[in-house]
Coordinates of N, CA and C in Angstrom, one line a residue:
M289 N 25.4 -18.2 -19.9 CA 26.4 -17.2 -20.3 C 27.8 -17.8 -20.1
I290 N 28.8 -17.4 -20.9 CA 30.1 -17.8 -20.8 C 31.0 -16.6 -20.7
F291 N 32.3 -16.7 -20.3 CA 33.1 -15.5 -20.1 C 33.3 -14.8 -21.4
Q292 N 33.3 -15.5 -22.6 CA 33.5 -14.8 -23.9 C 32.3 -13.8 -24.1
D293 N 31.2 -14.0 -23.5 CA 30.1 -13.1 -23.6 C 30.3 -11.7 -22.9
L294 N 31.3 -11.6 -22.1 CA 31.6 -10.4 -21.3 C 32.6 -9.5 -21.9
N295 N 32.9 -9.7 -23.2 CA 33.8 -8.8 -23.9 C 35.2 -8.7 -23.2
L296 N 35.7 -9.8 -22.8 CA 37.0 -9.9 -22.2 C 38.1 -10.1 -23.3
I297 N 39.3 -9.6 -23.0 CA 40.4 -9.7 -24.0 C 40.9 -11.1 -23.9
T298 N 41.5 -11.5 -25.0 CA 42.0 -12.9 -25.2 C 43.0 -13.3 -24.1
P299 N 44.0 -12.5 -23.7 CA 44.8 -13.0 -22.6 C 44.1 -13.4 -21.3
I300 N 43.1 -12.7 -21.0 CA 42.3 -13.0 -19.8 C 41.5 -14.3 -20.0
L301 N 40.9 -14.4 -21.2 CA 40.1 -15.6 -21.5 C 41.0 -16.8 -21.5
Q302 N 42.2 -16.7 -22.0 CA 43.2 -17.8 -22.0 C 43.5 -18.2 -20.5
A303 N 43.7 -17.2 -19.7 CA 44.0 -17.5 -18.3 C 42.9 -18.1 -17.6
L304 N 41.6 -17.7 -17.8 CA 40.4 -18.3 -17.2 C 40.3 -19.7 -17.7
E305 N 40.5 -20.0 -19.0 CA 40.5 -21.3 -19.5 C 41.5 -22.2 -18.9
K306 N 42.7 -21.7 -18.7 CA 43.8 -22.5 -18.1 C 43.4 -22.8 -16.6
E307 N 42.7 -21.9 -16.0 CA 42.3 -22.1 -14.6 C 41.1 -23.0 -14.5
G308 N 40.5 -23.3 -15.6 CA 39.3 -24.2 -15.6 C 38.0 -23.5 -15.5
Y309 N 37.9 -22.2 -15.7 CA 36.7 -21.4 -15.6 C 36.0 -21.3 -16.9
T310 N 34.8 -21.5 -17.0 CA 34.0 -21.4 -18.3 C 32.8 -20.4 -18.1
N311 N 32.1 -20.5 -17.0 CA 30.9 -19.7 -16.8 C 31.1 -18.8 -15.7
P312 N 30.8 -17.5 -15.8 CA 30.8 -16.6 -14.7 C 29.7 -16.9 -13.7
T313 N 30.0 -16.5 -12.5 CA 29.0 -16.6 -11.4 C 28.1 -15.4 -11.5
P314 N 26.9 -15.4 -10.9 CA 26.0 -14.2 -10.9 C 26.7 -12.9 -10.6
I315 N 27.5 -12.9 -9.5 CA 28.2 -11.6 -9.2 C 29.2 -11.2 -10.3
Q316 N 29.8 -12.1 -10.9 CA 30.7 -11.8 -12.0 C 30.0 -11.3 -13.2
E317 N 28.9 -12.0 -13.5 CA 28.1 -11.7 -14.7 C 27.5 -10.2 -14.6
Q318 N 27.2 -9.8 -13.3 CA 26.6 -8.5 -13.1 C 27.7 -7.4 -13.0
A319 N 28.8 -7.8 -12.3 CA 29.8 -6.7 -12.0 C 30.7 -6.4 -13.1
I320 N 31.2 -7.5 -13.8 CA 32.3 -7.2 -14.8 C 31.9 -6.2 -15.9
P321 N 30.7 -6.4 -16.5 CA 30.3 -5.4 -17.5 C 30.2 -3.9 -17.0
S322 N 29.7 -3.8 -15.8 CA 29.5 -2.5 -15.2 C 30.9 -1.9 -14.8
I323 N 31.8 -2.7 -14.3 CA 33.1 -2.2 -14.0 C 33.9 -1.8 -15.3
L324 N 33.7 -2.6 -16.4 CA 34.3 -2.2 -17.6 C 33.8 -0.9 -18.2
L325 N 32.5 -0.5 -17.8 CA 31.9 0.7 -18.2 C 32.2 1.9 -17.2
D326 N 33.2 1.7 -16.3 CA 33.7 2.7 -15.4 C 32.7 3.0 -14.3
K327 N 31.7 2.2 -14.0 CA 30.8 2.4 -13.0 C 31.3 2.0 -11.6
D328 N 31.0 2.8 -10.6 CA 31.3 2.4 -9.2 C 30.4 1.2 -8.9
I329 N 30.9 0.3 -8.0 CA 30.1 -0.9 -7.7 C 30.1 -1.2 -6.2
L330 N 28.9 -1.5 -5.7 CA 28.8 -2.1 -4.4 C 28.2 -3.5 -4.6
G331 N 29.0 -4.5 -4.4 CA 28.6 -5.9 -4.7 C 28.5 -6.6 -3.3
C332 N 27.5 -7.5 -3.3 CA 27.3 -8.3 -2.1 C 27.0 -9.7 -2.5
A333 N 27.8 -10.6 -2.1 CA 27.5 -12.0 -2.4 C 28.2 -12.9 -1.3
Q334 N 27.7 -14.2 -1.3 CA 28.2 -15.1 -0.3 C 29.7 -15.4 -0.6
T335 N 30.3 -15.9 0.5 CA 31.7 -16.4 0.3 C 31.7 -17.5 -0.7
G336 N 32.8 -17.5 -1.5 CA 32.9 -18.6 -2.5 C 32.2 -18.4 -3.8
T337 N 31.6 -17.2 -4.0 CA 30.9 -17.0 -5.3 C 31.7 -16.2 -6.3
G338 N 32.9 -16.0 -6.1 CA 33.8 -15.4 -7.1 C 33.8 -13.8 -7.1
K339 N 33.7 -13.3 -5.9 CA 33.7 -11.8 -5.8 C 35.1 -11.2 -6.2
T340 N 36.2 -11.9 -5.9 CA 37.5 -11.4 -6.2 C 37.6 -11.4 -7.7
A341 N 37.2 -12.4 -8.4 CA 37.3 -12.4 -9.9 C 36.4 -11.3 -10.5
A342 N 35.3 -11.0 -9.8 CA 34.4 -10.0 -10.3 C 35.0 -8.6 -10.4
F343 N 36.0 -8.3 -9.5 CA 36.6 -7.0 -9.6 C 38.0 -7.2 -10.2
A344 N 38.7 -8.3 -10.0 CA 40.1 -8.4 -10.5 C 40.1 -8.5 -12.0
I345 N 39.2 -9.3 -12.6 CA 39.2 -9.4 -14.1 C 39.1 -8.1 -14.8
P346 N 38.0 -7.3 -14.5 CA 37.9 -6.0 -15.2 C 39.0 -5.0 -14.9
I347 N 39.5 -5.0 -13.7 CA 40.7 -4.1 -13.4 C 41.9 -4.5 -14.2
L348 N 42.2 -5.8 -14.3 CA 43.3 -6.3 -15.1 C 43.1 -5.9 -16.6
Q349 N 41.9 -6.0 -17.1 CA 41.6 -5.7 -18.5 C 41.8 -4.2 -18.7
K350 N 41.3 -3.4 -17.9 CA 41.4 -1.9 -18.0 C 42.8 -1.4 -17.9
L351 N 43.6 -2.0 -17.0 CA 45.0 -1.6 -16.8 C 45.8 -2.0 -18.0
H352 N 45.5 -3.2 -18.5 CA 46.2 -3.7 -19.7 C 46.0 -2.8 -20.9
K353 N 44.7 -2.4 -21.1 CA 44.4 -1.6 -22.3 C 45.0 -0.2 -22.2
N354 N 45.2 0.3 -21.0 CA 45.7 1.7 -20.9 C 47.2 1.8 -20.5
K355 N 47.8 0.6 -20.3 CA 49.2 0.7 -19.8 C 50.2 1.0 -21.0
D356 N 51.2 1.8 -20.6 CA 52.3 2.1 -21.5 C 53.4 1.2 -21.0
Y357 N 53.6 0.1 -21.7 CA 54.6 -1.0 -21.3 C 56.0 -0.5 -21.5
S358 N 56.2 0.6 -22.1 CA 57.6 1.1 -22.3 C 58.1 1.9 -21.1
K359 N 57.2 2.2 -20.2 CA 57.5 2.9 -19.0 C 57.5 2.1 -17.7
H360 N 58.1 2.6 -16.7 CA 58.2 2.0 -15.4 C 56.7 1.9 -14.8
A361 N 56.4 0.7 -14.3 CA 55.1 0.5 -13.7 C 54.7 1.6 -12.7
V362 N 53.5 2.1 -12.7 CA 53.0 3.1 -11.8 C 51.8 2.6 -11.1
L363 N 51.7 2.7 -9.8 CA 50.6 2.2 -9.0 C 49.3 2.8 -9.5
K364 N 48.4 2.0 -10.0 CA 47.1 2.5 -10.5 C 45.9 1.9 -9.8
A365 N 46.1 0.7 -9.2 CA 45.0 0.0 -8.5 C 45.4 -0.4 -7.1
L366 N 44.5 -0.1 -6.2 CA 44.7 -0.4 -4.8 C 43.5 -1.3 -4.3
I367 N 43.8 -2.4 -3.8 CA 42.8 -3.3 -3.1 C 43.2 -3.3 -1.7
L368 N 42.3 -2.8 -0.9 CA 42.4 -2.8 0.6 C 41.6 -3.9 1.2
T369 N 42.2 -4.7 2.0 CA 41.5 -5.9 2.6 C 41.9 -6.0 4.1
P370 N 41.1 -6.6 4.9 CA 41.3 -6.6 6.3 C 42.4 -7.5 6.9
T371 N 42.7 -8.6 6.2 CA 43.6 -9.6 6.8 C 44.7 -10.0 5.8
R372 N 45.8 -10.5 6.3 CA 46.9 -10.9 5.4 C 46.5 -12.1 4.6
E373 N 45.7 -13.0 5.2 CA 45.2 -14.2 4.5 C 44.4 -13.8 3.2
L374 N 43.5 -12.9 3.4 CA 42.7 -12.4 2.3 C 43.6 -11.7 1.3
A375 N 44.6 -10.9 1.7 CA 45.5 -10.2 0.8 C 46.3 -11.2 0.0
I376 N 46.8 -12.2 0.6 CA 47.5 -13.2 -0.2 C 46.6 -13.9 -1.2
Q377 N 45.4 -14.3 -0.8 CA 44.5 -14.9 -1.7 C 44.2 -14.0 -2.9
I378 N 44.0 -12.7 -2.7 CA 43.6 -11.8 -3.7 C 44.8 -11.7 -4.7
D379 N 46.0 -11.6 -4.1 CA 47.3 -11.5 -4.9 C 47.4 -12.7 -5.8
E380 N 47.1 -13.9 -5.3 CA 47.2 -15.1 -6.1 C 46.1 -15.1 -7.2
S381 N 45.0 -14.5 -6.9 CA 44.0 -14.4 -8.0 C 44.4 -13.4 -9.1
F382 N 45.0 -12.3 -8.7 CA 45.5 -11.4 -9.8 C 46.6 -12.1 -10.6
A383 N 47.4 -12.9 -9.9 CA 48.5 -13.6 -10.6 C 47.9 -14.6 -11.6
S384 N 46.8 -15.3 -11.2 CA 46.2 -16.3 -12.1 C 45.5 -15.6 -13.3
Y385 N 44.6 -14.7 -13.0 CA 43.8 -14.1 -14.1 C 44.7 -13.2 -15.0
G386 N 45.8 -12.6 -14.5 CA 46.6 -11.7 -15.2 C 47.9 -12.4 -15.7
Q387 N 48.0 -13.7 -15.7 CA 49.3 -14.3 -16.0 C 49.8 -14.1 -17.4
F388 N 49.0 -13.7 -18.4 CA 49.4 -13.4 -19.7 C 49.5 -11.9 -20.1
L389 N 49.4 -11.0 -19.1 CA 49.3 -9.6 -19.3 C 50.6 -8.8 -19.1
G390 N 51.5 -9.3 -18.3 CA 52.7 -8.5 -18.0 C 52.5 -7.4 -17.0
L391 N 51.4 -7.4 -16.3 CA 51.2 -6.3 -15.3 C 51.9 -6.8 -14.0
H392 N 52.3 -5.8 -13.2 CA 53.0 -6.1 -12.0 C 52.1 -5.8 -10.7
H393 N 52.1 -6.7 -9.8 CA 51.3 -6.6 -8.6 C 52.1 -7.1 -7.4
T394 N 51.7 -6.7 -6.2 CA 52.3 -7.2 -5.0 C 51.4 -7.1 -3.9
V395 N 51.7 -7.7 -2.8 CA 50.9 -7.7 -1.6 C 51.7 -7.2 -0.5
I396 N 51.1 -6.4 0.4 CA 51.8 -5.9 1.6 C 50.9 -6.1 2.8
F397 N 51.5 -6.5 3.9 CA 50.8 -6.7 5.2 C 51.7 -6.7 6.3
G398 N 51.2 -6.4 7.5 CA 52.1 -6.3 8.7 C 52.4 -7.7 9.2
G399 N 53.2 -7.6 10.3 CA 53.5 -8.9 11.0 C 54.8 -9.5 10.4
V400 N 55.3 -8.9 9.4 CA 56.6 -9.4 8.8 C 57.5 -8.1 8.6
K401 N 58.8 -8.4 8.4 CA 59.7 -7.2 8.1 C 59.3 -6.6 6.8
Q402 N 59.4 -5.4 6.6 CA 59.0 -4.7 5.4 C 60.0 -4.7 4.3
G403 N 61.2 -5.1 4.5 CA 62.2 -5.0 3.5 C 61.9 -5.6 2.2
N404 N 61.4 -6.9 2.1 CA 61.1 -7.5 0.9 C 59.9 -6.8 0.2
Q405 N 59.0 -6.4 1.0 CA 57.8 -5.7 0.4 C 58.2 -4.4 -0.2
V406 N 59.1 -3.6 0.5 CA 59.6 -2.3 0.0 C 60.4 -2.6 -1.3
N407 N 61.2 -3.6 -1.3 CA 62.0 -3.9 -2.6 C 61.1 -4.1 -3.8
R408 N 60.1 -4.9 -3.5 CA 59.1 -5.1 -4.6 C 58.4 -3.9 -5.1
L409 N 58.0 -3.0 -4.1 CA 57.4 -1.8 -4.5 C 58.3 -0.9 -5.3
N410 N 59.6 -0.8 -4.9 CA 60.5 0.0 -5.6 C 60.8 -0.4 -7.0
K411 N 60.5 -1.7 -7.4 CA 60.7 -2.1 -8.7 C 59.6 -1.6 -9.7
G412 N 58.5 -1.2 -9.1 CA 57.4 -0.6 -9.8 C 56.2 -1.7 -9.9
I413 N 55.1 -1.2 -9.5 CA 53.9 -2.1 -9.6 C 52.7 -1.4 -10.2
D414 N 51.8 -2.1 -10.7 CA 50.5 -1.6 -11.3 C 49.4 -1.7 -10.2
I415 N 49.5 -2.8 -9.5 CA 48.4 -3.2 -8.6 C 49.0 -3.5 -7.2
L416 N 48.4 -2.9 -6.2 CA 48.8 -3.2 -4.8 C 47.6 -3.8 -4.0
I417 N 47.9 -4.9 -3.4 CA 46.9 -5.5 -2.4 C 47.5 -5.3 -1.1
A418 N 46.7 -4.7 -0.2 CA 47.3 -4.2 1.1 C 46.3 -4.3 2.3
T419 N 46.9 -4.5 3.5 CA 46.1 -4.4 4.7 C 46.3 -2.9 5.1
P420 N 45.4 -2.4 5.9 CA 45.4 -1.0 6.2 C 46.7 -0.5 7.0
G421 N 47.0 -1.3 8.0 CA 48.1 -0.9 8.9 C 49.4 -0.8 8.1
R422 N 49.8 -1.8 7.4 CA 51.1 -1.7 6.6 C 51.0 -0.6 5.6
L423 N 49.9 -0.5 4.9 CA 49.8 0.5 3.9 C 50.0 1.9 4.5
L424 N 49.3 2.2 5.6 CA 49.5 3.5 6.2 C 50.9 3.7 6.7
D425 N 51.5 2.7 7.2 CA 52.9 2.8 7.7 C 53.8 3.1 6.5
L426 N 53.7 2.4 5.4 CA 54.6 2.7 4.2 C 54.3 4.1 3.6
M427 N 53.0 4.5 3.7 CA 52.7 5.8 3.2 C 53.3 6.9 4.1
S428 N 53.3 6.7 5.4 CA 53.9 7.7 6.3 C 55.4 7.8 6.1
Q429 N 56.0 6.7 5.6 CA 57.5 6.7 5.4 C 57.8 7.2 4.0
G430 N 56.8 7.6 3.2 CA 57.0 8.1 1.9 C 57.4 7.1 0.8
I431 N 57.1 5.8 1.1 CA 57.4 4.7 0.2 C 56.3 4.5 -0.8
I432 N 55.1 4.7 -0.4 CA 53.9 4.6 -1.2 C 53.2 5.9 -1.4
S433 N 52.8 6.2 -2.6 CA 52.0 7.3 -2.9 C 50.7 6.8 -3.6
L434 N 49.6 7.4 -3.2 CA 48.3 6.9 -3.9 C 47.8 8.0 -4.9
R435 N 48.7 8.9 -5.3 CA 48.2 10.0 -6.1 C 47.8 9.6 -7.5
N436 N 48.2 8.4 -8.0 CA 47.9 7.9 -9.4 C 46.8 6.8 -9.4
I437 N 46.2 6.5 -8.2 CA 45.2 5.5 -8.2 C 44.0 5.8 -9.0
E438 N 43.7 4.8 -9.9 CA 42.5 5.0 -10.7 C 41.4 4.0 -10.3
Y439 N 41.8 2.9 -9.6 CA 40.8 1.9 -9.2 C 41.1 1.6 -7.7
F440 N 40.0 1.8 -6.9 CA 40.1 1.5 -5.5 C 39.1 0.5 -5.1
V441 N 39.6 -0.6 -4.5 CA 38.7 -1.7 -4.1 C 38.8 -1.8 -2.6
L442 N 37.6 -1.7 -1.9 CA 37.5 -1.9 -0.5 C 36.9 -3.3 -0.3
D443 N 37.8 -4.3 -0.2 CA 37.3 -5.7 -0.1 C 36.8 -6.0 1.3
E444 N 35.7 -6.8 1.3 CA 35.2 -7.1 2.6 C 34.9 -5.9 3.5
A445 N 34.3 -4.9 2.8 CA 34.1 -3.6 3.5 C 33.3 -3.7 4.8
D446 N 32.3 -4.6 4.8 CA 31.6 -4.7 6.1 C 32.5 -5.3 7.2
R447 N 33.3 -6.2 6.8 CA 34.2 -6.9 7.8 C 35.3 -5.9 8.3
M448 N 35.7 -5.0 7.3 CA 36.7 -4.0 7.7 C 36.2 -3.1 8.8
L449 N 34.9 -2.7 8.6 CA 34.3 -1.8 9.6 C 34.1 -2.6 10.9
D450 N 33.6 -3.8 10.8 CA 33.4 -4.6 12.0 C 34.7 -4.8 12.8
M451 N 35.9 -4.9 12.1 CA 37.1 -5.1 12.8 C 37.8 -3.9 13.3
G452 N 37.1 -2.7 13.1 CA 37.6 -1.5 13.7 C 38.6 -0.7 12.8
F453 N 38.5 -1.0 11.5 CA 39.4 -0.3 10.5 C 38.8 1.0 10.0
S454 N 37.7 1.5 10.5 CA 37.1 2.6 10.0 C 38.0 3.9 9.9
N455 N 38.7 4.2 10.9 CA 39.6 5.4 10.9 C 40.7 5.2 9.9
D456 N 41.3 3.9 9.8 CA 42.3 3.7 8.8 C 41.8 3.8 7.4
V457 N 40.6 3.3 7.1 CA 40.1 3.4 5.8 C 39.8 4.9 5.5
K458 N 39.4 5.7 6.4 CA 39.2 7.1 6.1 C 40.5 7.8 5.8
K459 N 41.6 7.4 6.5 CA 42.9 8.0 6.2 C 43.4 7.7 4.8
V460 N 43.1 6.4 4.4 CA 43.5 6.0 3.1 C 42.7 6.8 2.0
I461 N 41.4 6.8 2.2 CA 40.5 7.5 1.2 C 40.9 9.0 1.1
K462 N 41.3 9.6 2.2 CA 41.7 11.0 2.1 C 42.9 11.2 1.2
E463 N 43.8 10.2 1.0 CA 45.0 10.3 0.2 C 44.7 9.9 -1.3
L464 N 43.5 9.4 -1.6 CA 43.2 9.0 -3.0 C 42.8 10.2 -3.8
P465 N 43.1 10.1 -5.1 CA 42.5 11.1 -6.0 C 41.0 11.2 -6.0
V466 N 40.5 12.3 -6.2 CA 39.0 12.5 -6.1 C 38.4 11.7 -7.3
V467 N 39.0 11.7 -8.4 CA 38.5 11.0 -9.6 C 39.1 9.6 -9.6
R468 N 38.3 8.6 -9.4 CA 38.7 7.2 -9.4 C 37.5 6.3 -9.4
Q469 N 37.7 5.1 -9.7 CA 36.6 4.1 -9.7 C 36.6 3.4 -8.4
N470 N 35.4 3.3 -7.7 CA 35.3 2.7 -6.4 C 34.6 1.4 -6.5
L471 N 35.1 0.3 -5.9 CA 34.5 -1.0 -5.9 C 34.5 -1.5 -4.5
L472 N 33.3 -1.8 -4.0 CA 33.2 -2.3 -2.7 C 32.5 -3.7 -2.7

């Protein structure tokens, strides 16, 4: 199988080709079509098998197809991840796979001043990659609203729970719309 077999749009296929990807991994082959069909997914695969691409690529495609580019970007996708390192890696993946789409994304995490992160959020974003603590902090300040989220990814869900983020995850989920696509 090749990525063209997954009904991906040309700008994503161009980005994948530019990054040197030709064949999807098993997790990508199984997850991408299901996500494009609006199914919730619980995916499990070893580190290094392309799990991030398995959710990022279809989210990018769906956002691109439904985006009104004449309007200010509105937060539609939230990727919650346990560490800043993972958050940064995921943000880089969204940048790579979505480089020809014109969608806006950013990453937020604690341990740094929030000023630059808030400035980026205020410019309008489609996709937010966040660690739980900083997300909840900015939500409590009224800087972030999750009311328009259509796609929610809980990345490294098992690790999040092992690291003690269970209560934080519950708080975030309480603020999400009832109707949304869930990807774990």
